[in-house]
XYZ file of C-alpha atoms in Angstrom:
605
model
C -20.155 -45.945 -126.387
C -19.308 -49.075 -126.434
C -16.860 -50.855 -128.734
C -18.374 -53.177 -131.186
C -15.260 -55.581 -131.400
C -15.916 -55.939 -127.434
C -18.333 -59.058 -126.122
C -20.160 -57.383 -123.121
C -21.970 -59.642 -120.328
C -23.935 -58.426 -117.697
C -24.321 -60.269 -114.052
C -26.694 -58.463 -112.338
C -26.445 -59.041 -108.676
C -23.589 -60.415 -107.742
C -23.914 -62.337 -104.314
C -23.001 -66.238 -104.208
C -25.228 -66.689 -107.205
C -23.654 -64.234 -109.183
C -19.943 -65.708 -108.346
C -21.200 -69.185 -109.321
C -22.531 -67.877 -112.941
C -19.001 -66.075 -113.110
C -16.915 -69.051 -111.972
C -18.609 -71.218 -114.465
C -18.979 -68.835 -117.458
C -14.422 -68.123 -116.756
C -14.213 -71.682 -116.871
C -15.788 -72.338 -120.143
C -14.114 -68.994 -121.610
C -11.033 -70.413 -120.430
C -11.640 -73.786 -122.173
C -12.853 -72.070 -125.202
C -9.501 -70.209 -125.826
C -11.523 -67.223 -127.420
C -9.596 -64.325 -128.811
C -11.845 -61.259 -128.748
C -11.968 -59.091 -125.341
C -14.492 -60.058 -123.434
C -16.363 -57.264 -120.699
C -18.112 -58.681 -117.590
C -19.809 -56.157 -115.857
C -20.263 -56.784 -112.290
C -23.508 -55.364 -111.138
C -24.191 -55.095 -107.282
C -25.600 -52.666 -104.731
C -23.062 -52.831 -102.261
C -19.275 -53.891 -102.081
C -19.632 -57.013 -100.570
C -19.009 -58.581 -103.663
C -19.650 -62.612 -103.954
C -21.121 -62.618 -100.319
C -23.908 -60.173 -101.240
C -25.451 -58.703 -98.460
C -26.552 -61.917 -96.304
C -23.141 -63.259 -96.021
C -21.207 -59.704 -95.815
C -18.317 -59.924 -94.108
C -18.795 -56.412 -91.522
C -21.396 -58.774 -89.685
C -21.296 -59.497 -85.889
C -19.663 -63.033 -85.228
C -22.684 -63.772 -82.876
C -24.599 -63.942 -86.401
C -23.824 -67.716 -87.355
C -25.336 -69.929 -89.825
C -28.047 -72.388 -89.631
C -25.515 -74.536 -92.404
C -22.568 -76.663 -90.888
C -19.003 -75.732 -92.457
C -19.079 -79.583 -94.280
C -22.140 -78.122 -96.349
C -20.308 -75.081 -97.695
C -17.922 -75.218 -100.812
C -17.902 -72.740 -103.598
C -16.741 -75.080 -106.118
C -17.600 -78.036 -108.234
C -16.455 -80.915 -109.696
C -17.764 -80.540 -113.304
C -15.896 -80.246 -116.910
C -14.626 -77.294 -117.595
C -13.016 -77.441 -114.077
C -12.154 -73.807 -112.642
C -9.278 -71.679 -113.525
C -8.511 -71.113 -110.273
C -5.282 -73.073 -109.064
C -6.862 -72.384 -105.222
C -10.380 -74.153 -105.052
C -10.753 -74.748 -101.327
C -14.244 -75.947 -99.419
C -14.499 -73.490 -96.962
C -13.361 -76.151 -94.066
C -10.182 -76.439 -95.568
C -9.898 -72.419 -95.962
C -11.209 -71.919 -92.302
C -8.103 -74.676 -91.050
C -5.890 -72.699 -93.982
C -6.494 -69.523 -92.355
C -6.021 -70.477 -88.764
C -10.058 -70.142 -88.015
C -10.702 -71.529 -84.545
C -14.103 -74.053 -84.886
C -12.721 -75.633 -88.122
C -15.017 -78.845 -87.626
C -17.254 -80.356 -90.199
C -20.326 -80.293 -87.877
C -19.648 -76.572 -86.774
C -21.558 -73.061 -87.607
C -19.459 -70.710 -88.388
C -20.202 -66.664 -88.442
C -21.936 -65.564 -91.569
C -19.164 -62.835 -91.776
C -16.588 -65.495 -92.225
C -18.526 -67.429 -94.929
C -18.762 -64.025 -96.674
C -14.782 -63.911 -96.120
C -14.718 -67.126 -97.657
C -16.997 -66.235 -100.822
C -14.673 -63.364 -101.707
C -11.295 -65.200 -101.127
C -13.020 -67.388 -103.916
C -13.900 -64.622 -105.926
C -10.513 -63.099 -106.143
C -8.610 -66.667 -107.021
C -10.568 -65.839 -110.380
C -9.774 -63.229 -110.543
C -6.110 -64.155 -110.536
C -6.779 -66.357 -112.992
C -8.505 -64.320 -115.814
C -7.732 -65.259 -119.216
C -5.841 -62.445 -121.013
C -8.577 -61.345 -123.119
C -11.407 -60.921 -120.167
C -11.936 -57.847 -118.521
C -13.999 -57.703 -115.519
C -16.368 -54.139 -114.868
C -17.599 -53.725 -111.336
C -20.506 -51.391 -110.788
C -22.015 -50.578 -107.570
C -25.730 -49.156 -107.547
C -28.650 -50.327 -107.835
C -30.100 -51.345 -111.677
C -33.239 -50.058 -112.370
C -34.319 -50.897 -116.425
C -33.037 -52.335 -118.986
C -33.661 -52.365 -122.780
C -33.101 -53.833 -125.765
C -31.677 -51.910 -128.484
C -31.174 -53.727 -131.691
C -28.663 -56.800 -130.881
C -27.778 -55.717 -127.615
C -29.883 -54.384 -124.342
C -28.976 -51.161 -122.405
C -28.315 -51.745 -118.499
C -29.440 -48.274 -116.197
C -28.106 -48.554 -113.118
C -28.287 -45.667 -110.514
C -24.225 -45.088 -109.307
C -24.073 -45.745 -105.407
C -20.830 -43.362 -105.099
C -22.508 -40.080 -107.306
C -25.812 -41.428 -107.379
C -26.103 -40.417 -111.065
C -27.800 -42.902 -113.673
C -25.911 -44.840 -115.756
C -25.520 -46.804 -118.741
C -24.045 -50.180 -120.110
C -24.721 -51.890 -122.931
C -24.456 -55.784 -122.592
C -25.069 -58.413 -125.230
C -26.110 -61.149 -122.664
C -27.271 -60.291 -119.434
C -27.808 -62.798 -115.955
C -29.911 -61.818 -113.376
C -29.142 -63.446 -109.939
C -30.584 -60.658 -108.081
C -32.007 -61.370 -104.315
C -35.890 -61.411 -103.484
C -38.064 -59.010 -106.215
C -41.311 -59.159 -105.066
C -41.287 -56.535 -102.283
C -44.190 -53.588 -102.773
C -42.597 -50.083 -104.280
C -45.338 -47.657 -102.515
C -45.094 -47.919 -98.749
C -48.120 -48.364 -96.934
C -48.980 -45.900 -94.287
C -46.962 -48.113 -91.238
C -44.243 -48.028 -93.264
C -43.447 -44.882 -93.462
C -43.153 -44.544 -89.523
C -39.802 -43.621 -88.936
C -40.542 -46.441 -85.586
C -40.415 -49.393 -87.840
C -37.925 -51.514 -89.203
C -38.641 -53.227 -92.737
C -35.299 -55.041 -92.951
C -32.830 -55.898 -90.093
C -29.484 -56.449 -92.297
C -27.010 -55.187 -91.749
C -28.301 -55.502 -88.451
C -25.294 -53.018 -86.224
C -26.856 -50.521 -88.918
C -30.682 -51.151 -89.142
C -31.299 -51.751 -85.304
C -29.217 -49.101 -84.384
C -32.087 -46.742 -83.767
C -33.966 -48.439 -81.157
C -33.160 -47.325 -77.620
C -32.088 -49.263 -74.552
C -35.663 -49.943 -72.266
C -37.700 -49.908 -75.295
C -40.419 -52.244 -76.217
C -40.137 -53.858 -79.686
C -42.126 -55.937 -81.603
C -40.558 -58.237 -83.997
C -43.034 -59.780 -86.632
C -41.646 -63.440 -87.683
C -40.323 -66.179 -85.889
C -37.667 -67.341 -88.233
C -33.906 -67.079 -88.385
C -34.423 -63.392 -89.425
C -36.417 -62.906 -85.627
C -33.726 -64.736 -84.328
C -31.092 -62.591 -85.675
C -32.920 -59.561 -84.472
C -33.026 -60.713 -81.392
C -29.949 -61.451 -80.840
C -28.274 -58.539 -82.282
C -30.564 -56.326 -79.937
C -29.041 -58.347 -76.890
C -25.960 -59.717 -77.202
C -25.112 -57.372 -79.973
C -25.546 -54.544 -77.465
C -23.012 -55.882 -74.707
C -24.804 -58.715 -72.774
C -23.224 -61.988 -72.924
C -24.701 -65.622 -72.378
C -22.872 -67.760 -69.568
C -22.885 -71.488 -69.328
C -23.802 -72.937 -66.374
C -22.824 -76.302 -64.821
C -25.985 -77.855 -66.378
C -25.073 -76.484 -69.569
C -28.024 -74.217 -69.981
C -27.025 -70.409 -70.730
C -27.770 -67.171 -68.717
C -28.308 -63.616 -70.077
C -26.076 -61.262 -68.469
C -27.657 -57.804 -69.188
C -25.723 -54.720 -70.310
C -28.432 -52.540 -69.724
C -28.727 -51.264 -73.416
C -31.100 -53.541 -74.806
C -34.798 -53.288 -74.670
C -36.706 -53.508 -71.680
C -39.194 -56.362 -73.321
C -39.238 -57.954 -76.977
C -42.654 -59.302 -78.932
C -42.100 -61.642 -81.208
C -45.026 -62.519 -83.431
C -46.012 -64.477 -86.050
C -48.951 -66.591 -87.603
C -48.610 -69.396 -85.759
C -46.679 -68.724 -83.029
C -44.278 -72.005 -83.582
C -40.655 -71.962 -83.238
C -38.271 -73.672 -85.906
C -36.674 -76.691 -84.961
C -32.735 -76.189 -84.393
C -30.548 -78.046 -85.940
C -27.160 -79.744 -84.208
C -24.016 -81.096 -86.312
C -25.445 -84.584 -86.468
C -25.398 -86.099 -89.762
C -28.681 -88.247 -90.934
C -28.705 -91.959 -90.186
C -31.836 -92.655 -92.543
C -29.966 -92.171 -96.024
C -33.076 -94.214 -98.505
C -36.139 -92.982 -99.230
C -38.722 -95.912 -99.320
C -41.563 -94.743 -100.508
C -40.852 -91.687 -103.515
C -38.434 -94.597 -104.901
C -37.262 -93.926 -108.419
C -39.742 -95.996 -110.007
C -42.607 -94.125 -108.054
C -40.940 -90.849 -108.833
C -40.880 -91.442 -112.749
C -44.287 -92.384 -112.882
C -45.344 -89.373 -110.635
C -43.499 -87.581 -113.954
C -45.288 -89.250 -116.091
C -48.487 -87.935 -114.526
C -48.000 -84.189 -114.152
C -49.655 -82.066 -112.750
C -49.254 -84.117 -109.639
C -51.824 -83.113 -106.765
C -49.778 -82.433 -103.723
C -52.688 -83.211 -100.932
C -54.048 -86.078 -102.493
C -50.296 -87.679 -103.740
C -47.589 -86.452 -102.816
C -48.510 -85.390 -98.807
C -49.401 -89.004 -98.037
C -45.541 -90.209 -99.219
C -44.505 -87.438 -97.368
C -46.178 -88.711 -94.193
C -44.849 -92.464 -95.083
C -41.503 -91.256 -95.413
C -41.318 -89.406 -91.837
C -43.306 -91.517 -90.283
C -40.855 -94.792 -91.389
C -37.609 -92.165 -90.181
C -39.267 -91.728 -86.783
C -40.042 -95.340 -86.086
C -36.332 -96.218 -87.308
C -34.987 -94.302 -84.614
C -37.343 -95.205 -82.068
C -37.282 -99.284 -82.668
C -33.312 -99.322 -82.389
C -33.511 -96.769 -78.723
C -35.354 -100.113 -77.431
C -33.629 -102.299 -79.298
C -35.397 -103.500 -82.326
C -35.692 -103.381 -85.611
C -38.411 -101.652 -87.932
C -38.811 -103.174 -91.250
C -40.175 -101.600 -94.218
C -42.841 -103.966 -96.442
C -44.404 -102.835 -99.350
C -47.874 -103.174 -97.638
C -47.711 -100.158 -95.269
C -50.700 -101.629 -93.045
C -47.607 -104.426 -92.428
C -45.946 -101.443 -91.230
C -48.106 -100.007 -88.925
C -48.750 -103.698 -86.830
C -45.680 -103.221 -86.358
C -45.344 -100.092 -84.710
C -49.040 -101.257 -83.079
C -47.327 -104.127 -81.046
C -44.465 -101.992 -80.472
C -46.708 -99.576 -78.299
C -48.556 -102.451 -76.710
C -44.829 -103.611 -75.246
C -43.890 -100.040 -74.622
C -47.016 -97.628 -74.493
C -44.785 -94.907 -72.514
C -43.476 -94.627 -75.814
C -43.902 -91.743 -77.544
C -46.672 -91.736 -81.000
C -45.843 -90.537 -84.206
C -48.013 -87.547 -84.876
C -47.917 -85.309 -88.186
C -50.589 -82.536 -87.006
C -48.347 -82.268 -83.023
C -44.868 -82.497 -85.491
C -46.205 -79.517 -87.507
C -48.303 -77.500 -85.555
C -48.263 -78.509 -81.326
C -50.321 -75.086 -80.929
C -53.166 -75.403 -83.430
C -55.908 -75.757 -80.869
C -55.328 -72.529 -79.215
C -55.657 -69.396 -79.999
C -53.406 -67.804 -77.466
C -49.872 -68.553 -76.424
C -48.062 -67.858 -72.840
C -43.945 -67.352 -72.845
C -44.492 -70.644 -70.394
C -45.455 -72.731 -73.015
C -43.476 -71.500 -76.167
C -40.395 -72.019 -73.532
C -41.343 -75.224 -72.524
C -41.751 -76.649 -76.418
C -38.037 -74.572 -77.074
C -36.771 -76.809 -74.214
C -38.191 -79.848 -75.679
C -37.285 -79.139 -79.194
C -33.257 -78.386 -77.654
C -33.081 -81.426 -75.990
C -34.189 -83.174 -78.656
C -32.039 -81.154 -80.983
C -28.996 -82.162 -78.694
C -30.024 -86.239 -79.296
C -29.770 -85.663 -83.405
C -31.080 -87.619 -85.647
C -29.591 -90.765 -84.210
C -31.037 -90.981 -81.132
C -34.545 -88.489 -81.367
C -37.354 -89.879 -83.337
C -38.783 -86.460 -84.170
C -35.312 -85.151 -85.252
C -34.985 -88.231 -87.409
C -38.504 -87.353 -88.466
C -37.747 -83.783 -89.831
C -34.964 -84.159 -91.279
C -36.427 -86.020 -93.905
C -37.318 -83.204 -96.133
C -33.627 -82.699 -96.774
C -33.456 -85.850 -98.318
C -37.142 -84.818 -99.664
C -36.487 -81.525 -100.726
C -34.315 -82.354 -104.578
C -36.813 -84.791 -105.361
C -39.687 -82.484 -104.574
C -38.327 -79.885 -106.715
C -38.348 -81.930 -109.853
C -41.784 -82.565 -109.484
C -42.489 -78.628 -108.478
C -40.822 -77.084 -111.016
C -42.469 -75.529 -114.289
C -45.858 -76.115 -112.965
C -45.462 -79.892 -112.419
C -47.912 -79.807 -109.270
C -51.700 -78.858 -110.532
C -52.887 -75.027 -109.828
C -54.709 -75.641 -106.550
C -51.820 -78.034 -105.046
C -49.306 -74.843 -106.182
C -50.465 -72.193 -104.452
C -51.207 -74.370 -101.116
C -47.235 -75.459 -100.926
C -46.152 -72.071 -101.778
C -48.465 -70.506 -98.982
C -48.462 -73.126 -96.486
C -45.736 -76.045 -96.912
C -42.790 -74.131 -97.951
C -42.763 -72.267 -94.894
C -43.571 -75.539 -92.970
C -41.379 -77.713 -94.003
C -38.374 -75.016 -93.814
C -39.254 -75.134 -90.150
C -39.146 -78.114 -89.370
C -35.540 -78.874 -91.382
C -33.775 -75.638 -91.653
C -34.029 -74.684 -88.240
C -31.343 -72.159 -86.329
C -28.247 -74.274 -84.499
C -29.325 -75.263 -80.989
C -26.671 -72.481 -79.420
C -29.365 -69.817 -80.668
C -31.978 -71.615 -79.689
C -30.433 -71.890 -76.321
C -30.113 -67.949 -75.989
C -33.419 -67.570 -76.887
C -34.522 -69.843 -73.795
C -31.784 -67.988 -71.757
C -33.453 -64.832 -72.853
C -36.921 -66.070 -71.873
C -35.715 -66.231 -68.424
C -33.854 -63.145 -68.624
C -37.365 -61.546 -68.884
C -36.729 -59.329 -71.738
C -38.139 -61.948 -74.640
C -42.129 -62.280 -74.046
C -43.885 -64.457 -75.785
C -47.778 -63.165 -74.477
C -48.501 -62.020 -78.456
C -46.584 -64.946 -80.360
C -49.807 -66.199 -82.132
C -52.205 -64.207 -84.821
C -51.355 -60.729 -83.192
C -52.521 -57.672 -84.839
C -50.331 -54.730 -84.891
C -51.476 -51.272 -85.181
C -50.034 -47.810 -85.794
C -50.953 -44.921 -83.229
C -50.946 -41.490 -85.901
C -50.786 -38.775 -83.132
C -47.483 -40.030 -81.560
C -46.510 -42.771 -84.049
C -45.976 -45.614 -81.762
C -47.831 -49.250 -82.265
C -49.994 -51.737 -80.173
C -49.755 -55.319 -80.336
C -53.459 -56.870 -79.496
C -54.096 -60.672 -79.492
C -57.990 -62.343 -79.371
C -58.329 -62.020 -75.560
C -57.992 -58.505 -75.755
C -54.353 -58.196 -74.088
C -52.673 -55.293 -75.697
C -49.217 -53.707 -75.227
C -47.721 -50.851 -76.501
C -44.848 -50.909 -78.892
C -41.783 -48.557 -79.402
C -40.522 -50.154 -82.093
C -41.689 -52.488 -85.000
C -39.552 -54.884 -86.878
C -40.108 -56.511 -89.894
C -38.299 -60.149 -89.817
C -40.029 -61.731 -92.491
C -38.193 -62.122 -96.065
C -40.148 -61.511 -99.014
C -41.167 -64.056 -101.181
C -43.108 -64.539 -104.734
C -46.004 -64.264 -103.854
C -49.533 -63.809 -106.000
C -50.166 -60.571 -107.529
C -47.374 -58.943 -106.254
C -44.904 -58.593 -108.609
C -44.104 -55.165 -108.367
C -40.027 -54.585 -107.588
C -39.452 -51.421 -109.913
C -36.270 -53.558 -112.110
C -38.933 -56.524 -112.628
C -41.673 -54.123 -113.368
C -39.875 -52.602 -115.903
C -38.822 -55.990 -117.288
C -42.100 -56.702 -117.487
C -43.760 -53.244 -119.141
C -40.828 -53.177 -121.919
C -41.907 -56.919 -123.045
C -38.660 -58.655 -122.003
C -40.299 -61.098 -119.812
C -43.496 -62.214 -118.417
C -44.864 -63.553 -115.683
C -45.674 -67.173 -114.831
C -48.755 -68.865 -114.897
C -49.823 -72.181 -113.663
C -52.833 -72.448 -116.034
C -54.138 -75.856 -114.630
C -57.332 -75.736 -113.280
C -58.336 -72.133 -112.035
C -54.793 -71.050 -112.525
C -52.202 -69.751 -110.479
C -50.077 -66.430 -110.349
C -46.994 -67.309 -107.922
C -45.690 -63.885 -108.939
C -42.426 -64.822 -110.776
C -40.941 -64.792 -114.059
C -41.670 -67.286 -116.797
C -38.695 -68.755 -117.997
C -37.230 -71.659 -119.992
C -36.304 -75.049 -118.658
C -32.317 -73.423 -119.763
C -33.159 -70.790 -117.095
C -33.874 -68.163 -119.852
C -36.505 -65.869 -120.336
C -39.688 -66.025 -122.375
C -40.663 -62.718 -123.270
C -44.205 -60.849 -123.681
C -44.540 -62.373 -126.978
C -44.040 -66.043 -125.637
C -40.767 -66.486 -127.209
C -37.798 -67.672 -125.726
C -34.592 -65.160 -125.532
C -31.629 -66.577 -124.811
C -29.814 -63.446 -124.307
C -31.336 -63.075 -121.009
C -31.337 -65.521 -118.068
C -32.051 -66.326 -114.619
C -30.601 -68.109 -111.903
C -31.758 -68.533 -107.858
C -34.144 -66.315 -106.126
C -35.959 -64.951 -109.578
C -36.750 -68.223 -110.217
C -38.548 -68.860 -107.594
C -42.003 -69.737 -107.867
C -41.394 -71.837 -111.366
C -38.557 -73.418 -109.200
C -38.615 -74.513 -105.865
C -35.982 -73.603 -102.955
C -33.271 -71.959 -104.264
C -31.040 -72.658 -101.438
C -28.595 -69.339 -101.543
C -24.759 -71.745 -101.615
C -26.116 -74.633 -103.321
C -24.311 -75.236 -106.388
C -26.643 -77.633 -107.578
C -30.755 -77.246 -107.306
C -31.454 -75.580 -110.280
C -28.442 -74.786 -112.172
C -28.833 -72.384 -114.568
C -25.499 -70.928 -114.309
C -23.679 -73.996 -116.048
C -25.953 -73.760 -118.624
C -26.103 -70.060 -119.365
C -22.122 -70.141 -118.807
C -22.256 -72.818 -121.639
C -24.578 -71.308 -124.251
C -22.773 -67.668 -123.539
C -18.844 -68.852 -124.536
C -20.762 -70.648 -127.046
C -22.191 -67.459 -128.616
C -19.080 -65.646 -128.051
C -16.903 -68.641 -129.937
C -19.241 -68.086 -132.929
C -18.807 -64.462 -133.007
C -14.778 -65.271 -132.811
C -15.045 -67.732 -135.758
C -17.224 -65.123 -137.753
C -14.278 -62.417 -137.062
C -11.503 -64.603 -137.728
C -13.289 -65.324 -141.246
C -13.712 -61.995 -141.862
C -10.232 -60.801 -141.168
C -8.714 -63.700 -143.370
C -11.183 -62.367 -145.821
C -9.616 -59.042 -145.514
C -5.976 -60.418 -145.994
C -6.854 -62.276 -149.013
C -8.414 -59.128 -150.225
């Protein structure tokens, strides 16, 4: 039982997310100088609290991140400021801790971020106000209720793997991607396939040296995968004097890996370059607030063709000043494009701008040879290895980051039209995370280096179809021209998403059945399902009813779907945390004031 004098809050999941919504809700406790105890309960399914399972810090150091060091800092600069007296970025904590590779531009291990994330975590800690308590609970949550003011928590115990029970009067969810299928098809129950790689030395563990493996995806997931099955079984990648790598094999990895995927296109890696475009000239303030103004905005027929302007103007930029002139923007775009029309008249070896070979180079055929995928990985390197100062097409790309925060605002709680919704959340997302949030240009390398090693075959890359042998459980890979391979192995390197009808992760089922929340609609036009939770614009959930409950609120990967790109360390896109942080201490200050009344009440009495 739990006692009634105690304020009880529930984070549920407790990766970077969940430390953010912590940090910010000690903060405002802290400012609020509130006298009743106050219970957090920590809810997570492993240890690796803060870092959460992507940034846990028993990874491999060959794992690295696709986010330079300057990007990553666990803290803000927002009223109430932390109670930490240590708030580090993680540069200065890497050069604090005597971390070789302490540059700005640098990608550091995932492990070490995770390192980072719970260094933060416990500088809270040491900074508690008296009257907090924090609960941890490791398991996996299952339900949750409501029973009169309050909502019971079920969690199943990871250490005695009994069910238990917590009753919370606010709860946050910052759990990782809920929209993965309970009931396993029939391919996934083969004991020969892989449905998630992390923690990779784990997951990958039972595939045998010689084998042949298919990994479906071509993302950083396939890349991890990949590399963990090499280099994470004791080859190693030498440098040569042209500073291309070579795969030195240890004889334990598998004889030939399949990636595959839908398209068969590689990211683009990233280097540590930093953008030399910094304006947007086209979604300019004024064009954004009328685009506002106007919702639901239609993304083909709008907001694509400013898209296109806006890379299109970074590319020729960069391409003017590597011969020596100068593009200039004008209003009138046609202006624009004489421009870059007597430009290729002076220099027609130059290369074109062209949106369809920038997002798809493979679209005409239907199969792919290693030869060419390695030959595009080449280009894309060496173009990686110019940045964004010197390669159009890197300048190009890169302009979704600037892009992206805009974008969202317009996204977000159904601001694009039904139609325009479900085509960016099927098509685009993936796209444009491609192109800008590629792997750094060392992986990219290894995967070349691994091409010519032999053992990474890109024969099935596009629109394979994958197949399950019942007699002795193995797969085939098949592509149109009837090529087919046998696999030993298949990996799943893919990470869920919302996606339509497919809301059906047993916590957020249950949500759903006992009325707590509901699912989003985009009711424009024919309507849209992106298979997320309907909340508030506070982050906060509107129940079966249509109501909105402010007891309960969400914050980064349940969101999205309503939200757009919940990048896992931002501390900005979509805040919720500050605001449920806010509105909690708030609720807990009015229950102090109501207790304080009622004892001087007592007194008098």
């Amino acid at each position: 039982m739990n006692d009634n004098s105690i304020y009880n809050i529930g984070i549920i999941g407790f990766g970077p997310k969940g430390f953010y919504g912590f940090e910010r809700l000690i903060a405002y406790l802290n400012e609020a100088k509130i006298l009743n105890t106050v219970q957090i309960h920590v809810f997570n399914s492993t240890s690796f609290l803060a870092s959460g399972d992507v940034y846990r810090s028993d990874q491999p150091e060959y794992l690295i991140m696709n986010y330079a060091n300057r990007n990553i800092n666990s803290w803000v600069l927002q009223e109430p400021f932390s109670s930490a007296t240590e708030t580090p970025d993680f540069v200065t904590w890497l050069a604090d801790n005597g971390h070789k590779n302490t540059a700005s531009g640098k990608y550091a291990p995932r492990a070490l971020v995770g390192s980072y994330l719970a260094d933060c975590y416990q500088y809270v800690l040491d900074h508690l106000p008296s009257n907090v308590q924090v609960v941890t609970h490791i398991g996996t949550v299952t339900n949750m209720t409501k029973q009169k003011n309050s909502y019971q928590v079920f969690y199943k115990d990871k250490a005695t793997s009994r069910q238990e029970v917590v009753t919370c009067n606010k709860v946050l969810f910052t759990t990782g991607h809920h929209s993965f299928k309970t009931q396993k098809s029939k391919s996934v129950i083969s004991e020969n396939k892989i449905d998630f790689i992390y923690p990779t030395n784990e997951k990958l563990k039972p595939i045998f040296s010689r084998s042949l493996v298919a990994i479906k995806g071509f993302g950083l997931t396939a890349i991890d995968a990949i590399i963990a099955l090499t280099e994470g079984r004791g080859g190693n990648f030498e440098k040569s004097d042209t500073g291309n790598l070579k795969y030195i094999s240890s004889g334990d990895e598998p004889f030939k890996i399949y990636p595959f995927s839908r398209t068969g296109v590689p990211m683009v890696p990233r280097n540590d370059s930093l953008s030399t475009v910094t304006d947007l000239y086209f979604l300019t303030e004024d064009v954004v607030t009328e685009l506002k103004k106007n919702k639901p905005v239609s993304f083909n027929a709008t907001l694509l063709p400013l898209f296109k302007k806006e890379f299109y103007f970074s590319y020729y930029t960069v391409l003017f000043r590597n011969y020596g002139h100068q593009f200039y923007y004008d209003d009138d775009f046609k202006v624009m494009e004489k421009q870059v029309k007597y430009f290729h008249e002076d220099y027609p070896d130059s290369p074109v701008f062209n949106w369809k070979a920038i997002i798809n180079p493979f679209k005409e055929k239907s199969v792919l040879s290693t030869k060419e995928i390695q030959v595009y990985l080449q280009f894309l390197i060496d173009e990686a290895n110019d940045g964004e100062e010197k390669s159009p097409l890197m300048a190009a790309v890169t302009t979704w980051h600037k892009i992206s925060p805009i974008f969202n605002e317009l996204y977000s709680f159904g601001g694009l039209d039904a139609v325009s919704h479900k085509e960016f959340d099927t098509y685009y997302f993936g796209l444009f995370n491609r192109l800008s949030y590629g792997p750094p240009v060392e992986n990219m390398q290894k995967i070349v280096a691994l091409c010519n090693a032999g053992i990474l075959d890109f024969t099935y890359a596009k629109s394979a179809t994958i197949s399950i042998d019942d007699a002795n459980k193995n797969f085939s890979l098949q592509i149109d021209n009837g090529q087919r391979t046998e696999i030993n192995y298949l990996v799943n390197a893919t990470i869920s998403r919302a996606k339509e009808g497919n809301f059906e992760n047993e916590l957020y089922q249950n949500l759903l059945e006992n009325g707590l929340i509901s699912e989003f609609e985009n009711k424009t036009q024919t309507g849209y399902k992106p298979g997320c939770i309907e909340i508030s614009k506070a982050g906060n959930a509107i129940d079966g009813n249509g109501h909105v409950n402010t007891d309960i609120s969400f914050y980064g990967t349940p969101t999205e779907g309503i939200t757009c790109d919940n990048d896992t360390l931002s501390r900005t896109r979509n805040d919720f945390a500050s605001i449920w942080a806010k509105s909690t201490s708030e609720a807990i200050k009015e229950k102090d004031e109501r207790t304080k009344k009622y004892k001087r009440k007592e007194h008098v009495l």
